């Protein structure tokens, strides 16, 4: 379904984390997730039981050129199937849960993912349905939870924003851009 003008996105050598969308509801959101992934250098997308089936043309329209990620996305009937080949699994969790497990910030998760992928481990990042996020049963499959330290009075992100936060931290964990520079346009 690749459209003319789509970015020629190619994963770098080695492992990069796999974004796993568990029961996503809207094709537009899946496309926006692909766009966020491309911005942060994440290239592998797995979809678990999308509500409206897959593929959905609206996803490509919303991907804004990140077509290659959608073209290569794989469809899975269950979360267990989607993560069967992964050695490290992190699950995003917007609300505190009654579990005893490590909880990382997005920055902490990115650092752990960089370390794990450098050792050749396949890693997955789990994101739940737009309406309520991952269920306790989904989170039980994660080695650690990821929670963003946002305004406690309003911690509402859409699916693509949630992916973008982690994609950004993944990218920044290896980025060498100086925090400040003088641009002379020469």
mmCIF file of C-alpha atoms in Angstrom:
data_model
loop_
_atom_site.group_PDB
_atom_site.id
_atom_site.type_symbol
_atom_site.label_atom_id
_atom_site.label_comp_id
_atom_site.label_asym_id
_atom_site.label_seq_id
_atom_site.Cartn_x
_atom_site.Cartn_y
_atom_site.Cartn_z
ATOM 1 C CA UNK A 1 0.000 0.000 0.000
ATOM 2 C CA UNK A 2 3.041 2.259 -0.144
ATOM 3 C CA UNK A 3 2.233 5.651 -1.582
ATOM 4 C CA UNK A 4 4.423 7.846 -3.757
ATOM 5 C CA UNK A 5 6.414 10.192 -1.562
ATOM 6 C CA UNK A 6 6.633 7.750 1.334
ATOM 7 C CA UNK A 7 9.906 7.886 3.248
ATOM 8 C CA UNK A 8 12.437 5.150 2.390
ATOM 9 C CA UNK A 9 12.589 3.897 5.969
ATOM 10 C CA UNK A 10 15.066 1.103 6.593
ATOM 11 C CA UNK A 11 15.852 -0.322 10.030
ATOM 12 C CA UNK A 12 19.489 -0.057 11.109
ATOM 13 C CA UNK A 13 21.502 -3.265 11.512
ATOM 14 C CA UNK A 14 20.890 -5.174 14.719
ATOM 15 C CA UNK A 15 17.893 -5.161 16.991
ATOM 16 C CA UNK A 16 15.541 -2.278 17.664
ATOM 17 C CA UNK A 17 12.546 -2.551 19.982
ATOM 18 C CA UNK A 18 9.279 -3.853 18.578
ATOM 19 C CA UNK A 19 6.203 -1.729 19.200
ATOM 20 C CA UNK A 20 3.253 -3.993 20.010
ATOM 21 C CA UNK A 21 -0.205 -2.442 19.859
ATOM 22 C CA UNK A 22 -2.599 -4.616 21.839
ATOM 23 C CA UNK A 23 -6.183 -4.474 20.563
ATOM 24 C CA UNK A 24 -5.859 -1.049 18.886
ATOM 25 C CA UNK A 25 -9.195 0.472 18.002
ATOM 26 C CA UNK A 26 -8.711 2.972 15.163
ATOM 27 C CA UNK A 27 -6.754 2.667 11.936
ATOM 28 C CA UNK A 28 -5.936 6.387 12.101
ATOM 29 C CA UNK A 29 -4.189 5.801 15.414
ATOM 30 C CA UNK A 30 -2.186 2.896 14.020
ATOM 31 C CA UNK A 31 -0.998 5.158 11.194
ATOM 32 C CA UNK A 32 -0.123 7.942 13.639
ATOM 33 C CA UNK A 33 1.835 5.393 15.700
ATOM 34 C CA UNK A 34 3.845 4.433 12.596
ATOM 35 C CA UNK A 35 4.621 8.114 12.054
ATOM 36 C CA UNK A 36 5.788 8.500 15.669
ATOM 37 C CA UNK A 37 7.887 5.346 15.377
ATOM 38 C CA UNK A 38 9.628 6.613 12.244
ATOM 39 C CA UNK A 39 10.482 9.878 13.991
ATOM 40 C CA UNK A 40 12.171 7.995 16.818
ATOM 41 C CA UNK A 41 13.965 5.314 14.794
ATOM 42 C CA UNK A 42 11.666 2.416 15.649
ATOM 43 C CA UNK A 43 10.742 0.252 12.668
ATOM 44 C CA UNK A 44 9.028 -2.938 13.856
ATOM 45 C CA UNK A 45 5.285 -2.937 14.500
ATOM 46 C CA UNK A 46 3.135 -5.828 15.642
ATOM 47 C CA UNK A 47 -0.637 -5.600 15.945
ATOM 48 C CA UNK A 48 -2.606 -7.817 18.309
ATOM 49 C CA UNK A 49 -6.269 -8.294 17.384
ATOM 50 C CA UNK A 50 -7.073 -4.832 15.990
ATOM 51 C CA UNK A 51 -10.743 -4.083 16.598
ATOM 52 C CA UNK A 52 -11.527 -3.278 12.957
ATOM 53 C CA UNK A 53 -9.233 -5.868 11.372
ATOM 54 C CA UNK A 54 -6.096 -5.269 9.333
ATOM 55 C CA UNK A 55 -5.059 -3.795 6.953
ATOM 56 C CA UNK A 56 -7.056 -0.563 6.996
ATOM 57 C CA UNK A 57 -6.351 2.084 4.303
ATOM 58 C CA UNK A 58 -6.927 4.924 6.781
ATOM 59 C CA UNK A 59 -3.761 3.865 8.615
ATOM 60 C CA UNK A 60 -1.621 4.668 5.567
ATOM 61 C CA UNK A 61 -3.332 8.032 5.166
ATOM 62 C CA UNK A 62 -2.469 8.922 8.775
ATOM 63 C CA UNK A 63 1.105 7.589 8.586
ATOM 64 C CA UNK A 64 2.305 10.660 6.705
ATOM 65 C CA UNK A 65 4.960 8.765 4.745
ATOM 66 C CA UNK A 66 5.808 6.077 7.311
ATOM 67 C CA UNK A 67 4.256 3.520 4.955
ATOM 68 C CA UNK A 68 7.117 1.052 5.143
ATOM 69 C CA UNK A 69 6.447 0.468 8.841
ATOM 70 C CA UNK A 70 2.794 -0.303 8.112
ATOM 71 C CA UNK A 71 3.708 -2.457 5.102
ATOM 72 C CA UNK A 72 5.942 -4.605 7.309
ATOM 73 C CA UNK A 73 3.594 -4.703 10.335
ATOM 74 C CA UNK A 74 2.585 -8.187 11.405
ATOM 75 C CA UNK A 75 -0.806 -9.277 12.690
ATOM 76 C CA UNK A 76 -1.164 -11.539 15.737
ATOM 77 C CA UNK A 77 -4.187 -13.213 17.306
ATOM 78 C CA UNK A 78 -2.829 -12.964 20.857
ATOM 79 C CA UNK A 79 -0.277 -11.057 22.887
ATOM 80 C CA UNK A 80 1.528 -14.297 23.710
ATOM 81 C CA UNK A 81 1.964 -14.950 19.986
ATOM 82 C CA UNK A 82 3.202 -11.397 19.361
ATOM 83 C CA UNK A 83 5.923 -11.548 22.019
ATOM 84 C CA UNK A 84 6.881 -15.229 21.805
ATOM 85 C CA UNK A 85 10.316 -14.419 20.328
ATOM 86 C CA UNK A 86 11.089 -11.518 22.702
ATOM 87 C CA UNK A 87 13.511 -11.762 25.603
ATOM 88 C CA UNK A 88 12.606 -8.432 27.221
ATOM 89 C CA UNK A 89 9.082 -6.990 27.394
ATOM 90 C CA UNK A 90 8.096 -3.598 28.791
ATOM 91 C CA UNK A 91 4.459 -2.617 29.233
ATOM 92 C CA UNK A 92 3.192 0.952 29.389
ATOM 93 C CA UNK A 93 0.973 1.622 32.368
ATOM 94 C CA UNK A 94 -0.681 5.010 32.910
ATOM 95 C CA UNK A 95 -2.239 4.091 36.241
ATOM 96 C CA UNK A 96 -0.714 2.495 39.322
ATOM 97 C CA UNK A 97 -1.417 -1.225 39.471
ATOM 98 C CA UNK A 98 -1.455 -3.609 42.373
ATOM 99 C CA UNK A 99 1.673 -5.466 41.314
ATOM 100 C CA UNK A 100 5.215 -5.775 42.537
ATOM 101 C CA UNK A 101 7.437 -5.114 39.553
ATOM 102 C CA UNK A 102 9.988 -2.537 38.430
ATOM 103 C CA UNK A 103 8.483 0.707 37.109
ATOM 104 C CA UNK A 104 10.585 2.785 34.725
ATOM 105 C CA UNK A 105 10.242 6.245 33.275
ATOM 106 C CA UNK A 106 10.377 6.497 29.481
ATOM 107 C CA UNK A 107 13.991 7.627 29.766
ATOM 108 C CA UNK A 108 14.840 4.710 32.049
ATOM 109 C CA UNK A 109 13.074 2.315 29.687
ATOM 110 C CA UNK A 110 15.036 3.675 26.718
ATOM 111 C CA UNK A 111 18.328 3.171 28.552
ATOM 112 C CA UNK A 112 17.395 -0.412 29.446
ATOM 113 C CA UNK A 113 16.248 -1.089 25.882
ATOM 114 C CA UNK A 114 19.494 0.306 24.439
ATOM 115 C CA UNK A 115 21.466 -1.973 26.744
ATOM 116 C CA UNK A 116 19.355 -5.040 25.955
ATOM 117 C CA UNK A 117 19.384 -4.531 22.182
ATOM 118 C CA UNK A 118 23.148 -3.935 22.257
ATOM 119 C CA UNK A 119 23.400 -7.428 23.776
ATOM 120 C CA UNK A 120 21.323 -8.821 20.899
ATOM 121 C CA UNK A 121 18.127 -9.300 22.873
ATOM 122 C CA UNK A 122 14.802 -8.813 21.122
ATOM 123 C CA UNK A 123 12.659 -6.350 23.059
ATOM 124 C CA UNK A 124 9.003 -5.384 22.885
ATOM 125 C CA UNK A 125 7.145 -2.292 24.039
ATOM 126 C CA UNK A 126 3.481 -2.948 24.784
ATOM 127 C CA UNK A 127 0.788 -0.319 24.325
ATOM 128 C CA UNK A 128 -2.846 -0.990 25.101
ATOM 129 C CA UNK A 129 -6.127 0.000 23.510
ATOM 130 C CA UNK A 130 -6.863 3.707 23.241
ATOM 131 C CA UNK A 131 -9.744 3.703 25.693
ATOM 132 C CA UNK A 132 -8.235 2.103 28.791
ATOM 133 C CA UNK A 133 -4.699 0.874 28.114
ATOM 134 C CA UNK A 134 -3.323 -2.553 28.878
ATOM 135 C CA UNK A 135 -5.271 -4.904 31.120
ATOM 136 C CA UNK A 136 -3.724 -6.593 34.160
ATOM 137 C CA UNK A 137 -3.457 -9.849 32.196
ATOM 138 C CA UNK A 138 -1.423 -8.060 29.498
ATOM 139 C CA UNK A 139 0.819 -6.353 32.051
ATOM 140 C CA UNK A 140 1.531 -9.711 33.708
ATOM 141 C CA UNK A 141 3.562 -10.597 30.594
ATOM 142 C CA UNK A 142 5.867 -7.589 31.026
ATOM 143 C CA UNK A 143 9.238 -7.726 32.770
ATOM 144 C CA UNK A 144 8.797 -4.108 33.857
ATOM 145 C CA UNK A 145 6.245 -1.332 33.546
ATOM 146 C CA UNK A 146 6.798 2.072 31.974
ATOM 147 C CA UNK A 147 5.037 5.067 33.440
ATOM 148 C CA UNK A 148 5.529 8.635 32.270
ATOM 149 C CA UNK A 149 6.028 11.302 34.947
ATOM 150 C CA UNK A 150 3.473 13.791 33.624
ATOM 151 C CA UNK A 151 1.154 16.299 35.263
ATOM 152 C CA UNK A 152 -0.615 14.155 37.890
ATOM 153 C CA UNK A 153 -3.764 16.258 37.466
ATOM 154 C CA UNK A 154 -3.941 15.347 33.767
ATOM 155 C CA UNK A 155 -2.097 12.302 32.445
ATOM 156 C CA UNK A 156 -4.071 11.680 29.261
ATOM 157 C CA UNK A 157 -2.131 10.751 26.117
ATOM 158 C CA UNK A 158 -3.463 9.356 22.889
ATOM 159 C CA UNK A 159 -1.866 6.196 21.528
ATOM 160 C CA UNK A 160 0.516 7.922 19.107
ATOM 161 C CA UNK A 161 1.611 10.412 21.771
ATOM 162 C CA UNK A 162 2.400 7.555 24.155
ATOM 163 C CA UNK A 163 4.485 5.843 21.483
ATOM 164 C CA UNK A 164 6.160 9.155 20.564
ATOM 165 C CA UNK A 165 7.368 9.726 24.128
ATOM 166 C CA UNK A 166 9.148 6.363 24.153
ATOM 167 C CA UNK A 167 10.363 6.714 20.559
ATOM 168 C CA UNK A 168 11.854 10.114 21.419
ATOM 169 C CA UNK A 169 13.629 8.759 24.496
ATOM 170 C CA UNK A 170 14.895 5.774 22.460
ATOM 171 C CA UNK A 171 16.322 8.170 19.878
ATOM 172 C CA UNK A 172 17.800 10.572 22.427
ATOM 173 C CA UNK A 173 19.520 7.767 24.333
ATOM 174 C CA UNK A 174 21.968 7.498 21.406
ATOM 175 C CA UNK A 175 21.829 11.048 20.013
ATOM 176 C CA UNK A 176 24.911 13.252 20.182
ATOM 177 C CA UNK A 177 23.303 16.557 19.181
ATOM 178 C CA UNK A 178 24.657 19.308 21.453
ATOM 179 C CA UNK A 179 21.902 20.817 23.624
ATOM 180 C CA UNK A 180 22.812 24.276 22.357
ATOM 181 C CA UNK A 181 24.582 25.495 19.250
ATOM 182 C CA UNK A 182 24.983 28.642 17.184
ATOM 183 C CA UNK A 183 23.649 28.344 13.634
ATOM 184 C CA UNK A 184 25.395 30.709 11.224
ATOM 185 C CA UNK A 185 23.743 29.474 8.011
ATOM 186 C CA UNK A 186 27.096 29.368 6.167
#
